[in-house]
PDB file of C-alpha atoms in Angstrom:
ATOM      1  CA  MET A   1     -20.362   6.358 -48.182  1.00 32.00           C
ATOM      2  CA  ARG A   2     -17.936   5.658 -50.999  1.00 36.00           C
ATOM      3  CA  MET A   3     -17.753   8.375 -53.624  1.00 37.00           C
ATOM      4  CA  ALA A   4     -18.028   7.418 -57.279  1.00 35.00           C
ATOM      5  CA  GLY A   5     -14.702   6.688 -58.914  1.00 34.00           C
ATOM      6  CA  PHE A   6     -12.762   7.094 -55.666  1.00 31.00           C
ATOM      7  CA  GLU A   7     -10.489   4.232 -54.642  1.00 38.00           C
ATOM      8  CA  THR A   8     -10.357   4.413 -50.859  1.00 39.00           C
ATOM      9  CA  THR A   9      -8.567   2.504 -48.148  1.00 45.00           C
ATOM     10  CA  GLN A  10     -11.746   1.651 -46.268  1.00 52.00           C
ATOM     11  CA  TRP A  11     -11.774  -0.303 -43.040  1.00 58.00           C
ATOM     12  CA  SER A  12     -13.940  -2.848 -44.857  1.00 56.00           C
ATOM     13  CA  MET A  13     -11.059  -3.394 -47.272  1.00 58.00           C
ATOM     14  CA  ILE A  14      -8.582  -3.670 -44.400  1.00 61.00           C
ATOM     15  CA  LEU A  15     -10.743  -6.229 -42.636  1.00 58.00           C
ATOM     16  CA  ALA A  16     -11.300  -8.104 -45.894  1.00 57.00           C
ATOM     17  CA  SER A  17      -7.537  -8.436 -46.291  1.00 57.00           C
ATOM     18  CA  ALA A  18      -7.439 -10.679 -43.220  1.00 58.00           C
ATOM     19  CA  GLY A  19      -8.665 -13.660 -45.237  1.00 57.00           C
ATOM     20  CA  ASN A  20      -6.697 -16.211 -47.218  1.00 60.00           C
ATOM     21  CA  ASP A  21      -8.466 -16.057 -50.583  1.00 56.00           C
ATOM     22  CA  ALA A  22      -7.800 -14.143 -53.801  1.00 56.00           C
ATOM     23  CA  GLY A  23      -9.990 -11.269 -52.653  1.00 55.00           C
ATOM     24  CA  SER A  24      -7.929 -10.753 -49.526  1.00 59.00           C
ATOM     25  CA  ASP A  25      -4.721 -10.791 -51.581  1.00 64.00           C
ATOM     26  CA  GLU A  26      -6.156  -8.064 -53.816  1.00 68.00           C
ATOM     27  CA  ALA A  27      -7.143  -6.003 -50.773  1.00 63.00           C
ATOM     28  CA  LEU A  28      -3.627  -6.347 -49.375  1.00 68.00           C
ATOM     29  CA  ALA A  29      -2.112  -5.243 -52.674  1.00 72.00           C
ATOM     30  CA  ARG A  30      -4.334  -2.158 -52.700  1.00 72.00           C
ATOM     31  CA  LEU A  31      -3.352  -1.310 -49.127  1.00 72.00           C
ATOM     32  CA  CYS A  32       0.336  -1.541 -49.965  1.00 77.00           C
ATOM     33  CA  HIS A  33      -0.180   0.653 -53.024  1.00 78.00           C
ATOM     34  CA  CYS A  34      -2.071   3.302 -51.055  1.00 80.00           C
ATOM     35  CA  TYR A  35       0.540   3.643 -48.320  1.00 86.00           C
ATOM     36  CA  ARG A  36       3.770   2.958 -50.182  1.00 90.00           C
ATOM     37  CA  THR A  37       4.616   6.608 -50.851  1.00 92.00           C
ATOM     38  CA  PRO A  38       4.232   7.801 -47.213  1.00 93.00           C
ATOM     39  CA  VAL A  39       6.319   4.839 -45.997  1.00 94.00           C
ATOM     40  CA  LEU A  40       9.025   5.591 -48.555  1.00 95.00           C
ATOM     41  CA  ALA A  41       9.083   9.267 -47.555  1.00 95.00           C
ATOM     42  CA  TYR A  42       9.384   8.328 -43.871  1.00 94.00           C
ATOM     43  CA  LEU A  43      12.411   6.148 -44.568  1.00 94.00           C
ATOM     44  CA  ARG A  44      14.016   8.785 -46.807  1.00 94.00           C
ATOM     45  CA  SER A  45      13.671  11.291 -43.977  1.00 93.00           C
ATOM     46  CA  ARG A  46      15.501   8.848 -41.726  1.00 90.00           C
ATOM     47  CA  GLY A  47      18.594   9.384 -43.871  1.00 90.00           C
ATOM     48  CA  LEU A  48      18.350   6.553 -46.382  1.00 90.00           C
ATOM     49  CA  ALA A  49      19.304   6.990 -50.014  1.00 92.00           C
ATOM     50  CA  ARG A  50      16.395   6.449 -52.380  1.00 93.00           C
ATOM     51  CA  GLU A  51      17.472   2.975 -53.497  1.00 93.00           C
ATOM     52  CA  GLU A  52      17.966   1.835 -49.900  1.00 92.00           C
ATOM     53  CA  ALA A  53      14.621   3.338 -48.894  1.00 93.00           C
ATOM     54  CA  GLU A  54      12.928   1.568 -51.811  1.00 94.00           C
ATOM     55  CA  ASP A  55      14.389  -1.747 -50.686  1.00 93.00           C
ATOM     56  CA  LEU A  56      13.410  -1.202 -47.062  1.00 94.00           C
ATOM     57  CA  THR A  57       9.893  -0.124 -48.070  1.00 94.00           C
ATOM     58  CA  GLN A  58       9.491  -3.395 -49.921  1.00 91.00           C
ATOM     59  CA  SER A  59      10.910  -5.267 -46.923  1.00 92.00           C
ATOM     60  CA  PHE A  60       8.477  -3.534 -44.568  1.00 92.00           C
ATOM     61  CA  PHE A  61       5.418  -4.485 -46.576  1.00 88.00           C
ATOM     62  CA  ALA A  62       6.763  -8.021 -46.999  1.00 87.00           C
ATOM     63  CA  HIS A  63       7.141  -8.152 -43.207  1.00 87.00           C
ATOM     64  CA  LEU A  64       3.658  -6.693 -42.730  1.00 84.00           C
ATOM     65  CA  LEU A  65       2.132  -9.340 -44.968  1.00 79.00           C
ATOM     66  CA  SER A  66       4.190 -12.333 -43.856  1.00 80.00           C
ATOM     67  CA  GLN A  67       3.448 -11.623 -40.196  1.00 82.00           C
ATOM     68  CA  ARG A  68      -0.180 -10.727 -40.970  1.00 76.00           C
ATOM     69  CA  LEU A  69       0.271  -7.596 -38.873  1.00 76.00           C
ATOM     70  CA  HIS A  70      -2.672  -5.882 -40.577  1.00 69.00           C
ATOM     71  CA  GLN A  71      -4.943  -8.387 -38.839  1.00 71.00           C
ATOM     72  CA  ARG A  72      -4.192  -6.568 -35.586  1.00 76.00           C
ATOM     73  CA  ALA A  73      -5.614  -3.283 -36.891  1.00 71.00           C
ATOM     74  CA  ASP A  74      -8.756  -2.290 -34.996  1.00 72.00           C
ATOM     75  CA  PRO A  75     -11.076   0.488 -36.274  1.00 69.00           C
ATOM     76  CA  ASP A  76     -12.160   1.125 -32.685  1.00 71.00           C
ATOM     77  CA  LYS A  77      -8.616   2.158 -31.759  1.00 74.00           C
ATOM     78  CA  GLY A  78      -8.052   4.853 -34.364  1.00 70.00           C
ATOM     79  CA  SER A  79      -7.005   5.267 -37.978  1.00 74.00           C
ATOM     80  CA  PHE A  80      -5.266   2.604 -40.006  1.00 77.00           C
ATOM     81  CA  ARG A  81      -2.635   5.217 -40.808  1.00 82.00           C
ATOM     82  CA  ALA A  82      -1.702   5.508 -37.129  1.00 83.00           C
ATOM     83  CA  PHE A  83      -1.536   1.729 -36.831  1.00 85.00           C
ATOM     84  CA  LEU A  84       0.694   1.496 -39.898  1.00 87.00           C
ATOM     85  CA  LEU A  85       3.034   4.234 -38.685  1.00 92.00           C
ATOM     86  CA  SER A  86       3.424   2.462 -35.350  1.00 92.00           C
ATOM     87  CA  ALA A  87       4.222  -0.806 -37.133  1.00 91.00           C
ATOM     88  CA  LEU A  88       6.726   0.997 -39.357  1.00 94.00           C
ATOM     89  CA  LYS A  89       8.515   2.565 -36.381  1.00 94.00           C
ATOM     90  CA  HIS A  90       8.822  -0.836 -34.704  1.00 93.00           C
ATOM     91  CA  PHE A  91      10.149  -2.268 -37.956  1.00 94.00           C
ATOM     92  CA  VAL A  92      12.784   0.465 -38.192  1.00 92.00           C
ATOM     93  CA  ILE A  93      13.894  -0.220 -34.614  1.00 92.00           C
ATOM     94  CA  SER A  94      14.260  -3.909 -35.457  1.00 90.00           C
ATOM     95  CA  GLU A  95      16.315  -3.015 -38.530  1.00 86.00           C
ATOM     96  CA  GLN A  96      18.573  -0.780 -36.460  1.00 83.00           C
ATOM     97  CA  ARG A  97      19.193  -3.643 -34.058  1.00 87.00           C
ATOM     98  CA  ARG A  98      19.854  -6.030 -36.908  1.00 82.00           C
ATOM     99  CA  VAL A  99      22.327  -3.626 -38.481  1.00 74.00           C
ATOM    100  CA  GLY A 100      24.048  -3.101 -35.148  1.00 70.00           C
ATOM    101  CA  ALA A 101      24.364  -6.846 -34.641  1.00 68.00           C
ATOM    102  CA  ALA A 102      25.762  -7.273 -38.148  1.00 61.00           C
ATOM    103  CA  ARG A 103      28.349  -4.585 -37.462  1.00 63.00           C
ATOM    104  CA  ARG A 104      29.475  -6.302 -34.290  1.00 57.00           C
ATOM    105  CA  GLY A 105      29.595  -9.635 -36.043  1.00 56.00           C
ATOM    106  CA  GLY A 106      31.384  -8.368 -39.121  1.00 52.00           C
ATOM    107  CA  GLY A 107      28.509  -9.104 -41.473  1.00 48.00           C
ATOM    108  CA  ALA A 108      27.700  -7.123 -44.631  1.00 44.00           C
ATOM    109  CA  ILE A 109      25.892  -3.841 -43.995  1.00 41.00           C
ATOM    110  CA  HIS A 110      23.320  -2.704 -46.537  1.00 47.00           C
ATOM    111  CA  VAL A 111      21.119  -0.336 -44.545  1.00 50.00           C
ATOM    112  CA  VAL A 112      22.072   2.586 -42.303  1.00 48.00           C
ATOM    113  CA  LEU A 113      19.217   4.360 -40.572  1.00 52.00           C
ATOM    114  CA  ASP A 114      20.376   7.727 -39.280  1.00 53.00           C
ATOM    115  CA  ALA A 115      17.990  10.596 -38.576  1.00 48.00           C
ATOM    116  CA  SER A 116      20.899  12.820 -37.502  1.00 48.00           C
ATOM    117  CA  VAL A 117      21.768  13.640 -41.106  1.00 47.00           C
ATOM    118  CA  GLU A 118      18.880  16.121 -41.191  1.00 50.00           C
ATOM    119  CA  PRO A 119      19.274  19.606 -39.688  1.00 50.00           C
ATOM    120  CA  ALA A 120      17.570  20.193 -36.358  1.00 50.00           C
ATOM    121  CA  SER A 121      14.916  22.373 -38.017  1.00 63.00           C
ATOM    122  CA  ALA A 122      13.908  19.660 -40.481  1.00 76.00           C
ATOM    123  CA  PRO A 123      10.535  17.948 -40.025  1.00 83.00           C
ATOM    124  CA  THR A 124      10.595  14.685 -38.104  1.00 90.00           C
ATOM    125  CA  PRO A 125      10.119  11.399 -39.971  1.00 91.00           C
ATOM    126  CA  GLU A 126       6.672  11.161 -38.395  1.00 91.00           C
ATOM    127  CA  GLU A 127       5.778  14.624 -39.702  1.00 88.00           C
ATOM    128  CA  VAL A 128       7.023  13.659 -43.154  1.00 91.00           C
ATOM    129  CA  PHE A 129       4.896  10.506 -43.091  1.00 91.00           C
ATOM    130  CA  GLU A 130       1.799  12.501 -42.131  1.00 87.00           C
ATOM    131  CA  ARG A 131       2.481  15.151 -44.766  1.00 89.00           C
ATOM    132  CA  VAL A 132       3.014  12.713 -47.597  1.00 90.00           C
ATOM    133  CA  TRP A 133      -0.062  10.753 -46.550  1.00 87.00           C
ATOM    134  CA  ALA A 134      -2.026  14.017 -46.754  1.00 88.00           C
ATOM    135  CA  GLN A 135      -0.594  14.760 -50.194  1.00 88.00           C
ATOM    136  CA  THR A 136      -1.485  11.243 -51.307  1.00 87.00           C
ATOM    137  CA  VAL A 137      -5.078  11.625 -50.115  1.00 86.00           C
ATOM    138  CA  VAL A 138      -5.457  14.916 -51.973  1.00 89.00           C
ATOM    139  CA  ALA A 139      -3.869  13.493 -55.126  1.00 90.00           C
ATOM    140  CA  ARG A 140      -6.321  10.596 -55.135  1.00 88.00           C
ATOM    141  CA  ALA A 141      -9.205  13.000 -54.566  1.00 90.00           C
ATOM    142  CA  VAL A 142      -8.092  15.114 -57.521  1.00 93.00           C
ATOM    143  CA  SER A 143      -7.818  11.987 -59.681  1.00 93.00           C
ATOM    144  CA  ALA A 144     -11.340  10.988 -58.666  1.00 93.00           C
ATOM    145  CA  LEU A 145     -12.603  14.464 -59.453  1.00 95.00           C
ATOM    146  CA  ARG A 146     -10.943  14.306 -62.861  1.00 96.00           C
ATOM    147  CA  ALA A 147     -12.570  10.940 -63.534  1.00 96.00           C
ATOM    148  CA  GLU A 148     -15.988  12.303 -62.577  1.00 96.00           C
ATOM    149  CA  ALA A 149     -15.515  15.237 -64.922  1.00 96.00           C
ATOM    150  CA  ALA A 150     -14.502  12.917 -67.756  1.00 97.00           C
ATOM    151  CA  ALA A 151     -17.541  10.715 -67.136  1.00 97.00           C
ATOM    152  CA  ALA A 152     -19.737  13.814 -67.374  1.00 96.00           C
ATOM    153  CA  GLY A 153     -18.105  14.859 -70.653  1.00 96.00           C
ATOM    154  CA  LYS A 154     -16.323  17.796 -69.011  1.00 95.00           C
ATOM    155  CA  ALA A 155     -12.711  16.621 -69.110  1.00 96.00           C
ATOM    156  CA  GLU A 156     -11.545  19.651 -71.088  1.00 96.00           C
ATOM    157  CA  LEU A 157     -13.271  22.075 -68.720  1.00 95.00           C
ATOM    158  CA  PHE A 158     -11.742  20.324 -65.712  1.00 96.00           C
ATOM    159  CA  ALA A 159      -8.291  20.592 -67.282  1.00 95.00           C
ATOM    160  CA  ALA A 160      -8.812  24.343 -67.539  1.00 94.00           C
ATOM    161  CA  LEU A 161     -10.276  24.791 -64.054  1.00 94.00           C
ATOM    162  CA  GLY A 162      -8.248  22.195 -62.165  1.00 90.00           C
ATOM    163  CA  GLU A 163      -5.375  24.583 -61.500  1.00 86.00           C
ATOM    164  CA  PHE A 164      -7.790  26.784 -59.527  1.00 91.00           C
ATOM    165  CA  LEU A 165      -8.541  24.076 -56.969  1.00 90.00           C
ATOM    166  CA  PHE A 166      -5.718  25.354 -54.776  1.00 86.00           C
ATOM    167  CA  GLU A 167      -5.024  28.844 -56.108  1.00 84.00           C
ATOM    168  CA  SER A 168      -7.620  31.562 -56.635  1.00 82.00           C
ATOM    169  CA  PRO A 169      -7.896  32.727 -60.253  1.00 79.00           C
ATOM    170  CA  ASP A 170      -7.652  36.398 -61.064  1.00 81.00           C
ATOM    171  CA  GLY A 171      -9.838  38.358 -63.446  1.00 79.00           C
ATOM    172  CA  GLN A 172      -7.662  37.524 -66.439  1.00 87.00           C
ATOM    173  CA  ASP A 173      -7.896  33.805 -65.694  1.00 88.00           C
ATOM    174  CA  TYR A 174     -11.686  34.016 -65.583  1.00 87.00           C
ATOM    175  CA  ALA A 175     -11.716  35.956 -68.833  1.00 91.00           C
ATOM    176  CA  LEU A 176      -9.612  33.357 -70.665  1.00 93.00           C
ATOM    177  CA  VAL A 177     -11.772  30.450 -69.511  1.00 93.00           C
ATOM    178  CA  SER A 178     -14.962  32.393 -70.242  1.00 93.00           C
ATOM    179  CA  GLN A 179     -13.840  33.113 -73.778  1.00 94.00           C
ATOM    180  CA  ARG A 180     -12.629  29.575 -74.446  1.00 94.00           C
ATOM    181  CA  PHE A 181     -15.787  27.822 -73.267  1.00 95.00           C
ATOM    182  CA  GLY A 182     -18.376  30.501 -73.982  1.00 95.00           C
ATOM    183  CA  MET A 183     -19.263  30.875 -70.306  1.00 94.00           C
ATOM    184  CA  SER A 184     -19.902  33.990 -68.273  1.00 94.00           C
ATOM    185  CA  ARG A 185     -17.347  34.870 -65.590  1.00 91.00           C
ATOM    186  CA  ASN A 186     -19.945  34.224 -62.920  1.00 92.00           C
ATOM    187  CA  THR A 187     -20.582  30.741 -64.318  1.00 94.00           C
ATOM    188  CA  VAL A 188     -16.847  30.025 -64.273  1.00 93.00           C
ATOM    189  CA  ALA A 189     -16.624  31.198 -60.661  1.00 92.00           C
ATOM    190  CA  VAL A 190     -19.531  28.949 -59.688  1.00 94.00           C
ATOM    191  CA  ALA A 191     -17.902  25.984 -61.455  1.00 94.00           C
ATOM    192  CA  VAL A 192     -14.650  26.531 -59.539  1.00 94.00           C
ATOM    193  CA  HIS A 193     -16.555  26.776 -56.265  1.00 94.00           C
ATOM    194  CA  ARG A 194     -18.391  23.520 -56.945  1.00 95.00           C
ATOM    195  CA  LEU A 195     -15.177  21.728 -57.857  1.00 95.00           C
ATOM    196  CA  ARG A 196     -13.602  22.818 -54.582  1.00 93.00           C
ATOM    197  CA  GLU A 197     -16.637  21.658 -52.623  1.00 94.00           C
ATOM    198  CA  ARG A 198     -16.594  18.299 -54.380  1.00 95.00           C
ATOM    199  CA  LEU A 199     -12.868  17.929 -53.724  1.00 92.00           C
ATOM    200  CA  GLN A 200     -13.428  18.468 -50.021  1.00 89.00           C
ATOM    201  CA  GLN A 201     -16.215  15.868 -50.059  1.00 90.00           C
ATOM    202  CA  LEU A 202     -13.878  13.355 -51.663  1.00 91.00           C
ATOM    203  CA  VAL A 203     -11.093  14.093 -49.184  1.00 88.00           C
ATOM    204  CA  SER A 204     -13.532  13.775 -46.289  1.00 85.00           C
ATOM    205  CA  ALA A 205     -14.805  10.459 -47.670  1.00 82.00           C
ATOM    206  CA  GLU A 206     -11.280   9.062 -47.853  1.00 79.00           C
ATOM    207  CA  VAL A 207     -10.458  10.233 -44.344  1.00 77.00           C
ATOM    208  CA  GLY A 208     -13.711   8.929 -42.932  1.00 72.00           C
ATOM    209  CA  CYS A 209     -13.114   5.484 -44.374  1.00 66.00           C
ATOM    210  CA  THR A 210      -9.818   5.132 -42.497  1.00 63.00           C
ATOM    211  CA  LEU A 211     -11.105   6.292 -39.110  1.00 62.00           C
ATOM    212  CA  GLY A 212     -12.769   4.230 -36.452  1.00 55.00           C
ATOM    213  CA  ASP A 213     -14.556   7.353 -35.159  1.00 60.00           C
ATOM    214  CA  PRO A 214     -16.385   9.407 -37.834  1.00 62.00           C
ATOM    215  CA  GLY A 215     -16.354  12.346 -35.429  1.00 64.00           C
ATOM    216  CA  GLY A 216     -12.678  12.885 -36.153  1.00 69.00           C
ATOM    217  CA  ILE A 217     -13.111  13.642 -39.857  1.00 74.00           C
ATOM    218  CA  ARG A 218     -13.059  17.420 -39.527  1.00 76.00           C
ATOM    219  CA  ALA A 219      -9.836  17.426 -37.501  1.00 76.00           C
ATOM    220  CA  GLU A 220      -8.209  15.082 -40.016  1.00 76.00           C
ATOM    221  CA  VAL A 221      -9.246  17.249 -42.964  1.00 79.00           C
ATOM    222  CA  GLU A 222      -7.867  20.333 -41.219  1.00 78.00           C
ATOM    223  CA  ALA A 223      -4.603  18.487 -40.636  1.00 75.00           C
ATOM    224  CA  ILE A 224      -4.466  17.608 -44.333  1.00 80.00           C
ATOM    225  CA  GLN A 225      -5.043  21.230 -45.317  1.00 76.00           C
ATOM    226  CA  ALA A 226      -2.180  22.274 -43.042  1.00 74.00           C
ATOM    227  CA  ALA A 227       0.171  19.626 -44.391  1.00 72.00           C
ATOM    228  CA  VAL A 228      -0.203  19.629 -48.162  1.00 71.00           C
ATOM    229  CA  GLY A 229       1.726  22.814 -48.820  1.00 59.00           C
ATOM    230  CA  GLN A 230       5.207  21.416 -48.096  1.00 47.00           C
ATOM    231  CA  PRO A 231       7.408  19.201 -50.297  1.00 46.00           C
ATOM    232  CA  ALA A 232       8.663  15.875 -49.015  1.00 47.00           C
ATOM    233  CA  PRO A 233      12.005  14.105 -49.561  1.00 47.00           C
ATOM    234  CA  MET A 234      11.549  11.681 -52.440  1.00 46.00           C
TER     235      MET A 234
END
């Protein structure tokens, strides 16, 4: 079920993008927007400077669209994210071969893909992709939660409580919010708890819409919770 105000990358949208009309073009644009940041982070972790990674990200999505690769995505074979990562890795390999051929032929070199620039303890490009995807999912969920609060006339309260979605407030925090909004501390605590529950529902909805098997939602959400705490190269 799609949650109110939550723009998701549903399989229905992915399948709709296989057409040749204006609606399919819009679906493709939304897909590219949803996954651009994880793709960019993956390429940055491969050793590319930001400008080079930006260019290659654009090239990857142009390749994805021109070759209609998204039409090969199958919800029965796993998440769209896994499909996209596989396509990205194949694209990088092709770029490495192209660069190598250009070197041998004396052509101009614009892209150098080199994972060796990172220390051995650094996360792999695949881990970076997964982490940034997780951060992107959570960010969209928070945006949806903010929109729901605004629609309910509680934008100001959400602004005050939003920082407690990931960090537990102390007694002083509760006291400040209680005084500002004329709420008891217990009411504030309940509001924070409900926001956290709603956030998890939104995250689960996003994850579920990109999986072929709904039974994998819990594992995906746990993976997101484990991943969101680390920064990514941007």
